[in-house]
Coordinates of C-alpha atoms in Angstrom, one line a residue:
X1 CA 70.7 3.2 40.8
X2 CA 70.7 2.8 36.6
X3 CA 73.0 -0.4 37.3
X4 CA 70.6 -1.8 40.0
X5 CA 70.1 -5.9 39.4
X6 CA 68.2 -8.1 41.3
X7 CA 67.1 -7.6 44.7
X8 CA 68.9 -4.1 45.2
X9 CA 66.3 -1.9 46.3
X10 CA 65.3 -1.0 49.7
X11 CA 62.3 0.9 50.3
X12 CA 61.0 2.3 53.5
X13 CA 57.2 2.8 53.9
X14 CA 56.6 5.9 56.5
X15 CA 53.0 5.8 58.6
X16 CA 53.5 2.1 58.3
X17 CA 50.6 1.5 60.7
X18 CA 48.0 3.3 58.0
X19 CA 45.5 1.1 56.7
X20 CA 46.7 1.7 53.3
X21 CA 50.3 0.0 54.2
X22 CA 48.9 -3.8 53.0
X23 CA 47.8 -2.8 49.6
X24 CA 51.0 -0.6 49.1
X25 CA 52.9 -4.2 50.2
X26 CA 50.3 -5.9 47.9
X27 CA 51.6 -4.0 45.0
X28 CA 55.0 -4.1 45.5
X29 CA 55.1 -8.0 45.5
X30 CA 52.8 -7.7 42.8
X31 CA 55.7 -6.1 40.4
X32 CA 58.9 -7.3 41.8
X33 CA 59.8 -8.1 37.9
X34 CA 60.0 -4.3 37.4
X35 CA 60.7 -3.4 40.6
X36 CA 63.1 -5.7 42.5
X37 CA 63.5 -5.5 46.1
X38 CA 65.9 -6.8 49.0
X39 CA 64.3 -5.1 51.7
X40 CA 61.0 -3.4 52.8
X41 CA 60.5 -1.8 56.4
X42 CA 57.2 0.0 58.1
X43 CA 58.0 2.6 60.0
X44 CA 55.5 4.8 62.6
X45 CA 55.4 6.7 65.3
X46 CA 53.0 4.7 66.8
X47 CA 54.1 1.2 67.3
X48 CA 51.1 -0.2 68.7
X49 CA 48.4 0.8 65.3
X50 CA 51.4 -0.2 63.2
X51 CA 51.8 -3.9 64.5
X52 CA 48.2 -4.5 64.2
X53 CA 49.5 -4.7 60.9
X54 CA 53.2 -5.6 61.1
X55 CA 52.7 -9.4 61.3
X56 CA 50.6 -9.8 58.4
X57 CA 53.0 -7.9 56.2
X58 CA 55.8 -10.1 57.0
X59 CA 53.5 -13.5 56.5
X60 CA 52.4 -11.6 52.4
X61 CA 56.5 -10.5 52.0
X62 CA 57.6 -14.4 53.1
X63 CA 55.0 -16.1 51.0
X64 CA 55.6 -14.3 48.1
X65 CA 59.3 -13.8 48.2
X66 CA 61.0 -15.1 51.7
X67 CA 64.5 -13.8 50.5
X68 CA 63.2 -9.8 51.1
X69 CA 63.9 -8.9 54.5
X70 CA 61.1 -7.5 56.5
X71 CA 61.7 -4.6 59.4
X72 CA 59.0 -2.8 61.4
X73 CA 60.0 0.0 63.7
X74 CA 59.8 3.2 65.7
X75 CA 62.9 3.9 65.5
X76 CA 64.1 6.5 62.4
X77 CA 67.5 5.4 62.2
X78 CA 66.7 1.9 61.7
X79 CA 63.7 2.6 59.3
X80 CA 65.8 5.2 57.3
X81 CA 69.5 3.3 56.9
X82 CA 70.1 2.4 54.1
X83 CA 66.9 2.9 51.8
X84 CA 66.2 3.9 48.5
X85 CA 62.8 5.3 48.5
X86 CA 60.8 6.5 51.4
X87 CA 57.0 5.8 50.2
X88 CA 55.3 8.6 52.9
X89 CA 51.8 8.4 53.6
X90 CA 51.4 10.0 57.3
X91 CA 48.3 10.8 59.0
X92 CA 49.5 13.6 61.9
X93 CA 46.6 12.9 64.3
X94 CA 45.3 9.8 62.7
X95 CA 41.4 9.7 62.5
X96 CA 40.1 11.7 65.8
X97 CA 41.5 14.5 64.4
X98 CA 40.6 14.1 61.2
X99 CA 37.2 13.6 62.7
X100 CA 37.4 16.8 64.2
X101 CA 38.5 18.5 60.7
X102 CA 35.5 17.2 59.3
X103 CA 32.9 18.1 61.8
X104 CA 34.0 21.6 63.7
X105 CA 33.7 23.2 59.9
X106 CA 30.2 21.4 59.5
X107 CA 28.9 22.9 62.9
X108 CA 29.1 26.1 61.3
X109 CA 27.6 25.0 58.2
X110 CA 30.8 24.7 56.1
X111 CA 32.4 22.0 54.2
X112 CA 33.8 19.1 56.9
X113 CA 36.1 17.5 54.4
X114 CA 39.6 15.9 54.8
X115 CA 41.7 18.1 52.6
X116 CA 39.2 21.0 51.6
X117 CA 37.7 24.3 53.4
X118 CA 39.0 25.1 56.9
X119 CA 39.8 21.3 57.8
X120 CA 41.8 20.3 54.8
X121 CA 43.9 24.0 56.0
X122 CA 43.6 22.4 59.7
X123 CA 45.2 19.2 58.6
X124 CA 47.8 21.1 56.2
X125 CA 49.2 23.0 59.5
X126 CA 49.3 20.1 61.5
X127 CA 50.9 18.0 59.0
X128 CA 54.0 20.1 57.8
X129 CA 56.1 19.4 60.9
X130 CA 55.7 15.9 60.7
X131 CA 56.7 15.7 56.8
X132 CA 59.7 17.6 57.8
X133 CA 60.8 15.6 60.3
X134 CA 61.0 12.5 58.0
X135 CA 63.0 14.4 55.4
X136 CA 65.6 15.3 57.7
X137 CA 65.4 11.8 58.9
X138 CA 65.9 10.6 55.4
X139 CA 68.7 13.0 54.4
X140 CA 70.4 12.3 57.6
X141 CA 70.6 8.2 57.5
X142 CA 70.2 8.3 53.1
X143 CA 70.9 11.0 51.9
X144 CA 70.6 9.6 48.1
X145 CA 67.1 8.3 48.9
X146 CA 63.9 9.5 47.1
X147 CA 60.5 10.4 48.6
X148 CA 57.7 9.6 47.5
X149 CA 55.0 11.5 49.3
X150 CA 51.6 11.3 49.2
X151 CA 50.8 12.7 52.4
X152 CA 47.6 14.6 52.6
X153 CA 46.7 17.2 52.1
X154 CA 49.1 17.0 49.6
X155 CA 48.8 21.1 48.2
X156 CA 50.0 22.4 51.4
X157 CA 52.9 20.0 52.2
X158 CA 54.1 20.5 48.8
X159 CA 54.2 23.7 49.3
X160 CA 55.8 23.4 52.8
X161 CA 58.8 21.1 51.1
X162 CA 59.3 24.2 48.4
X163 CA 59.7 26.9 51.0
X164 CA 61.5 24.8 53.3
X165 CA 63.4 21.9 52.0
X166 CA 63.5 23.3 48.7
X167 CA 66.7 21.0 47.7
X168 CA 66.1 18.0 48.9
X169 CA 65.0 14.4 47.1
X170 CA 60.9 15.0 47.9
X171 CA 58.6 13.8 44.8
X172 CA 54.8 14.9 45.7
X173 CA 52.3 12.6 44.0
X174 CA 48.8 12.3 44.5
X175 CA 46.6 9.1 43.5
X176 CA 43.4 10.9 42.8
X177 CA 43.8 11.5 38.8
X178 CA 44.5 7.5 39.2
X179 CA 40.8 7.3 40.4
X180 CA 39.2 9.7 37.6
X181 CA 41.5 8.0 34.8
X182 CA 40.1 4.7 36.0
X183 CA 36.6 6.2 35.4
X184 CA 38.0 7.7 32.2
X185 CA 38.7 4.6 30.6
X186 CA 35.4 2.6 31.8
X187 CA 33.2 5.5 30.5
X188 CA 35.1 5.5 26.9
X189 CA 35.2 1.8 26.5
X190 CA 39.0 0.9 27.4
X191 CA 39.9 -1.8 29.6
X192 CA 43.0 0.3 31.5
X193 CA 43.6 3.7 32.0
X194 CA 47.3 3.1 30.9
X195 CA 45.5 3.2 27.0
X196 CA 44.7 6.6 27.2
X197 CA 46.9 9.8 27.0
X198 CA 46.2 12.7 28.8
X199 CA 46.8 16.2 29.7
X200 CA 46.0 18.0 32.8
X201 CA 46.9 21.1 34.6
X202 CA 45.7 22.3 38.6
X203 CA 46.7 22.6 41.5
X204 CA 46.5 19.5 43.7
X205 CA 42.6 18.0 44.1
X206 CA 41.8 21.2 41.7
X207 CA 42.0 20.6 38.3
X208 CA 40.9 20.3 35.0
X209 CA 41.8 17.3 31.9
X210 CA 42.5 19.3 28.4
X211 CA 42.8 16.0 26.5
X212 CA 42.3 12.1 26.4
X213 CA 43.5 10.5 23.6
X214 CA 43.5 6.8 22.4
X215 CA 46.1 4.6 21.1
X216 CA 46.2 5.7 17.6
X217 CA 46.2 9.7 19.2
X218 CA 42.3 10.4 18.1
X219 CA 41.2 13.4 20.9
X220 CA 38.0 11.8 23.0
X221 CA 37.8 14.7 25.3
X222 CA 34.2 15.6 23.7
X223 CA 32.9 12.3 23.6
X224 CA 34.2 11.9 27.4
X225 CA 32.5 15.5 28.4
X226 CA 29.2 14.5 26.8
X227 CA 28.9 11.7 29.0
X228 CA 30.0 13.9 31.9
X229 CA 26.9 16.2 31.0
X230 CA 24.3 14.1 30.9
X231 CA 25.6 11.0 33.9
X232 CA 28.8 12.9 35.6
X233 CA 31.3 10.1 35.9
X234 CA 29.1 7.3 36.7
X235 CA 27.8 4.9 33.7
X236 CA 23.9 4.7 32.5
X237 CA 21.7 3.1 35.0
X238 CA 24.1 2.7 38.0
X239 CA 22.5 3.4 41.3
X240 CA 24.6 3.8 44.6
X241 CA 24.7 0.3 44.9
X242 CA 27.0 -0.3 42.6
X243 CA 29.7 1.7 44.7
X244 CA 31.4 0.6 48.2
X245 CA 29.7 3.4 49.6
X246 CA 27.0 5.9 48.5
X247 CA 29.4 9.1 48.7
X248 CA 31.7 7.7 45.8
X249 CA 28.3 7.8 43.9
X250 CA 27.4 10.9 45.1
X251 CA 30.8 12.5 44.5
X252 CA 30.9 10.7 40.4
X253 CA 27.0 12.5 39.6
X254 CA 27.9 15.4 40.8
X255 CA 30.6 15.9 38.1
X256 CA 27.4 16.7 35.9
X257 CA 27.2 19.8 37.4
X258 CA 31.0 20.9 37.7
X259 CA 31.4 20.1 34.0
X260 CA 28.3 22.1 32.9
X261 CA 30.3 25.5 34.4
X262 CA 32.9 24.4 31.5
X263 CA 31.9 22.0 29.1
X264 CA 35.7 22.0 27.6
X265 CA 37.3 20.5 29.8
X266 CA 36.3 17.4 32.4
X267 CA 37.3 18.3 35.9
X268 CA 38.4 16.8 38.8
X269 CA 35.5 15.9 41.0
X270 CA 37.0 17.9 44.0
X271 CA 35.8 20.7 42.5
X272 CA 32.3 19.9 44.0
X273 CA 33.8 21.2 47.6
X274 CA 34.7 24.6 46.1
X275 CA 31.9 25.0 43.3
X276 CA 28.8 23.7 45.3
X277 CA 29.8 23.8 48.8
X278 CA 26.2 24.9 50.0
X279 CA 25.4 21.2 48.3
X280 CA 28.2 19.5 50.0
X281 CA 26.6 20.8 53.6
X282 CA 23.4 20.2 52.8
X283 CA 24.6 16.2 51.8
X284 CA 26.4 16.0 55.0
X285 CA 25.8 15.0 58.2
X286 CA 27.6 16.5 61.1
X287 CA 27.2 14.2 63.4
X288 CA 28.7 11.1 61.2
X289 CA 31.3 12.0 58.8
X290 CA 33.8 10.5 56.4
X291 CA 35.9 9.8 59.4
X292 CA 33.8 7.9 61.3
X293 CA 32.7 6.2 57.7
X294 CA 36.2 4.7 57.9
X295 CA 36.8 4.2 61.7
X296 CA 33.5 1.8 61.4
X297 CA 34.3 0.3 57.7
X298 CA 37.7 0.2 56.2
X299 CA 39.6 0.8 59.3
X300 CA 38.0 -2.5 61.0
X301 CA 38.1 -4.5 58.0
X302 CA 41.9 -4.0 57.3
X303 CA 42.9 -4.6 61.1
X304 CA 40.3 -7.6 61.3
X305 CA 41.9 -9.1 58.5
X306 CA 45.6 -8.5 59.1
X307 CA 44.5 -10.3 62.9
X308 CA 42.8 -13.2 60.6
X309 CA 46.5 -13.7 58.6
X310 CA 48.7 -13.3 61.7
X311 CA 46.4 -15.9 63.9
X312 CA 46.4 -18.6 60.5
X313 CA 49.9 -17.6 59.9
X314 CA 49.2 -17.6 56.0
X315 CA 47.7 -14.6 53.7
X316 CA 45.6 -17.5 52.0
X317 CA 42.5 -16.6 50.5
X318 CA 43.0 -13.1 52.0
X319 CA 40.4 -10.4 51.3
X320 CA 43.4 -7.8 51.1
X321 CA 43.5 -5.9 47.5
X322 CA 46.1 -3.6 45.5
X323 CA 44.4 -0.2 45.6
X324 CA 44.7 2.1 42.9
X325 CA 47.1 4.6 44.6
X326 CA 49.7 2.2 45.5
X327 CA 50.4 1.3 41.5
X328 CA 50.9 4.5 40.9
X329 CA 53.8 5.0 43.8
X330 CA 55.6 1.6 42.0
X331 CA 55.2 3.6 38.4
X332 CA 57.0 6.1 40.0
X333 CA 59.6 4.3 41.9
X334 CA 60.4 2.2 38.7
X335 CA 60.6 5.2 36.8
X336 CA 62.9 6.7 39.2
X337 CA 65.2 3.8 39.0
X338 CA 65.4 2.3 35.9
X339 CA 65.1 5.8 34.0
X340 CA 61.6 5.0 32.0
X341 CA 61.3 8.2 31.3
X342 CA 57.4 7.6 32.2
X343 CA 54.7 10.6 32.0
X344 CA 53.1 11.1 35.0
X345 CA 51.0 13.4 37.1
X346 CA 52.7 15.3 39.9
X347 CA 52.9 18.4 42.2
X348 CA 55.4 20.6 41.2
X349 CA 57.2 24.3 41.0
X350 CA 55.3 25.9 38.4
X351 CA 58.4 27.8 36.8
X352 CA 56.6 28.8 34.0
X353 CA 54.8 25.6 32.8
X354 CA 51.6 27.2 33.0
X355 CA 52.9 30.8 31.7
X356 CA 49.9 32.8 32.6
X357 CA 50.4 31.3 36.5
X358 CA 52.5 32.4 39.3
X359 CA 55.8 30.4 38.7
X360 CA 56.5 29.5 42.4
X361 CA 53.0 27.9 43.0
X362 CA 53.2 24.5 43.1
X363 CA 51.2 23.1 40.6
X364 CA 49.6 19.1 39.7
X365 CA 51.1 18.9 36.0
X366 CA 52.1 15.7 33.6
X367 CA 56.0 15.0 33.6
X368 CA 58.2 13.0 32.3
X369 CA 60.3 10.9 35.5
X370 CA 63.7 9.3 34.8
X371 CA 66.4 8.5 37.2
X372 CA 67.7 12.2 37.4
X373 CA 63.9 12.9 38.9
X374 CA 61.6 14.9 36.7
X375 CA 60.9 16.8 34.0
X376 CA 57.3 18.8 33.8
X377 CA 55.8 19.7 30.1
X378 CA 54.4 23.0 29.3
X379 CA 50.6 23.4 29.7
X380 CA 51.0 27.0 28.0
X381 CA 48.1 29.8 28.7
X382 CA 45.2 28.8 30.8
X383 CA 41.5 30.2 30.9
X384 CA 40.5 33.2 33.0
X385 CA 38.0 30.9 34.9
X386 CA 40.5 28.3 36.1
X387 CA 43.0 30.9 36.7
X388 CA 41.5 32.6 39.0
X389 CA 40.2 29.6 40.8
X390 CA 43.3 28.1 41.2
X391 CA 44.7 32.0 42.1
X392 CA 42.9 32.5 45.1
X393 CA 43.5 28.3 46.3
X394 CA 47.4 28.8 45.9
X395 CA 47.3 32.1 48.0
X396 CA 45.4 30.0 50.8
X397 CA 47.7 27.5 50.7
X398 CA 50.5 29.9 51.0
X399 CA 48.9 31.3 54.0
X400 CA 49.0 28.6 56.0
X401 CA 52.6 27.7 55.3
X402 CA 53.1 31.5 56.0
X403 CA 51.2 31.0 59.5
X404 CA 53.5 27.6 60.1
X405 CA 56.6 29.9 59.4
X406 CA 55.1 33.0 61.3
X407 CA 53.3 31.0 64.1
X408 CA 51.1 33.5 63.2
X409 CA 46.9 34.0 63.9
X410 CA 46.6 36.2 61.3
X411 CA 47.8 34.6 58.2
X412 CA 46.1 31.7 59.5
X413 CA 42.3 33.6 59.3
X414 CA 43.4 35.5 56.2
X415 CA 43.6 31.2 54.6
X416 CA 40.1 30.6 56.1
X417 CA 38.8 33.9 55.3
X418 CA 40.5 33.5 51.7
X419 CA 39.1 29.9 51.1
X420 CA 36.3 30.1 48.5
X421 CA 34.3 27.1 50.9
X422 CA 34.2 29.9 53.9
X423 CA 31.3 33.0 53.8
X424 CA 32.8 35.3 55.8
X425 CA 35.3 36.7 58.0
X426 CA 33.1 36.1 61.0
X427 CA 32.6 32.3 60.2
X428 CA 36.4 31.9 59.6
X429 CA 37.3 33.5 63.1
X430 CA 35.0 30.7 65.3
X431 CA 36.1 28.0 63.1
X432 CA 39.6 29.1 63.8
X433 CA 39.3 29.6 67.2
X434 CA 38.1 26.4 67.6
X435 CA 40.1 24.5 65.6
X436 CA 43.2 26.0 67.8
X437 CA 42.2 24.2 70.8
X438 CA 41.6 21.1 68.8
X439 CA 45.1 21.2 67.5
X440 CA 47.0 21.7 70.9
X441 CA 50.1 20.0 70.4
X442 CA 50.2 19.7 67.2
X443 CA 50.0 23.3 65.8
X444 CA 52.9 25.9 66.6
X445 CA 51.3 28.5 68.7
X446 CA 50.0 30.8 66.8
X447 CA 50.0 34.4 68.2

């Protein structure tokens, strides 16, 4: 891979039919000076969702570079010969049953939210066998290939990969620091995150920034937190109409408040779920979640306009963007092949990196990433407070790979009884119960 020239790398994208595929494509075209490529391929399960998008992929890939071969496919040994990175981004389920993650919780007057409280756990369960599957599919057809998985919830499969495919080529990355860093750099004046130096240390969505430092290495970590205290991560006299929807706004205020429980550090604005999740129900409404917020908004508006480019049979003037997440997946992958030895955020074995922390948890820690994979920096002691926060979240997580493992009931309602966003016992064993029958056929049987 350190001798790769020109058009050597082949990268497989798995859940190719998710509506984050375009922008990942989007980005990749975007930087084929660092990252050269002779070959991308979608691959899904479901080939009907994915070529809603398939032919608009290959009219971006042959108007930007018609030399890069373009596959779409159901079939894993075709998707998995022969590739040099596996960019995963699955959705076991898709959005009914993230729907149904969001909303069973909420009927009970807990958190309904993708990846935290008893549907993120949900989601976890149902997600590990699927994650597995495309490792083995990977190490079967290439074996040398790296993943790159950002498959939510990204905690628990992380954790899953440790336990059970503890030597095999899996990278777990998440693209929410990329968010916050964004804000970061807007709030202290700079034009890209990529100015700023940081250092973090959490679990995955759980987690806390210990510095931000400029250019010239001056620490604006106070300066950063005093804005947090007064606007959260939002700028002076911003309303919700200056977000795509109000809940980013919501979810950027409300970083007032987590910071205020420690003003020295600025936290990640998950926290809200675990810190203020009477708030969070109270702000929610049962009966329309963040599901069907993107089933009506961004779900429509990718398909519509991936039906617009294949019908015109040119990506002119196309409303498609790059998102955030998908530049930091082509940091990685360059890193990963041209040995940049780039610092970057990911989700791994603790191993004493945090040394007041349990050193098999896997932890959301900077690294440095060359071609030999990575390399995580030591974070040192960490406070009581964030300690035991992040204590009693790694045990849940455990617990459900324990219940996957077990197919067991009872490590499954010792996670929801564990979680901090569940009351009781009591509450845990109806949302559990009913969560089962949601998940018929996609949970083991638990017993």
């Amino acid at each position: 891979m350190e001798n790769a020239g020109k058009n050597s790398i082949s990268v497989v994208i798995a859940g190719g039919g998710s509506t984050y595929t375009p922008e990942i494509i989007l980005m990749l075209l975007a930087n084929l000076d660092r990252l050269p490529l002779r070959c991308i391929k979608l691959y899904d399960n479901d080939g009907e969702r994915q070529g809603k998008l398939a032919s608009a992929v290959k009219i971006l890939i042959e108007e930007r570079d018609p030399s890069i071969e373009f596959v779409a496919t159901t079939d894993p040994k075709i998707a998995y010969t022969d590739v040099d990175f596996c960019l995963a981004h699955i959705r076991v389920g898709q959005l009914p049953m993230r729907e149904l993650d969001e909303k069973i919780p909420l009927k009970y007057g807990v958190v309904g939210q993708e990846t935290c409280g008893p549907g993120g756990l949900a989601y976890g369960l149902r997600s590990i066998p699927g994650v597995i599957e495309n490792i083995d599919y990977m190490e079967k057809y290439s074996p040398n290939c790296w993943m790159l998985n950002y498959s939510n919830p990204a905690a628990i499969v992380a954790e899953a990969c440790r336990r059970l495919r503890p030597h095999s080529r899996v990278i777990n990355i998440c693209d929410m620091p990329i968010g916050l860093e964004d804000s970061f750099a807007r709030i202290l004046g700079f034009k890209s995150r990529k100015q700023l130096d940081y250092r973090y240390f959490g679990l995955n969505h759980f987690g806390w920034y210990t510095s931000v430092k400029d250019p010239d290495g001056n620490e604006l970590l106070p300066k950063l937190v005093e804005h947090e205290l007064k606007y959260g991560n939002t700028m002076p006299g911003e309303s919700m109409d200056d977000y795509t929807d109000h809940t980013w706004y919501d979810t950027a205020l409300k970083v007032k408040d987590i910071v205020s429980l420690d003003p020295s550090m600025a936290p990640n604005s998950y926290l809200q779920y675990y810190l203020f999740p009477d708030d969070m129900v109270a702000h929610s409404d049962p009966q329309y979640t963040r599901a069907n917020m993107v089933m009506d908004g961004r779900e429509k508006r990718v398909f519509g306009e991936c039906a617009r480019i294949a019908e015109a049979g040119t990506a002119e003037g196309t409303s498609l963007r790059i998102g955030i997440h998908a530049e930091f997946i082509v940091d990685l992958a360059t890193a990963l092949a041209f040995n940049t030895h780039e610092r970057m955020l990911l989700i791994v074995p603790n191993n004493g990196a945090i040394e007041n922390f349990d050193p098999k948890a896997m932890v959301e820690i900077p690294c440095i990433v060359g071609k030999d994979g990575y390399e995580p920096l030591s974070i040192g002691t960490i406070p009581t407070f964030q300690k035991g926060l992040m204590y009693e979240q790694v045990c849940v997580e455990k617990l459900v790979v324990d219940a996957y493992e077990q197919h067991s009931y009872l490590k499954m309602l010792q996670a929801m009884s564990l979680s901090k966003t569940v009351p009781s016992a009591n509450v845990a064993k109806k949302i559990l119960d009913e969560l089962i029958v949601a998940n018929e056929g996609y949970w083991p049987e638990l017993h």
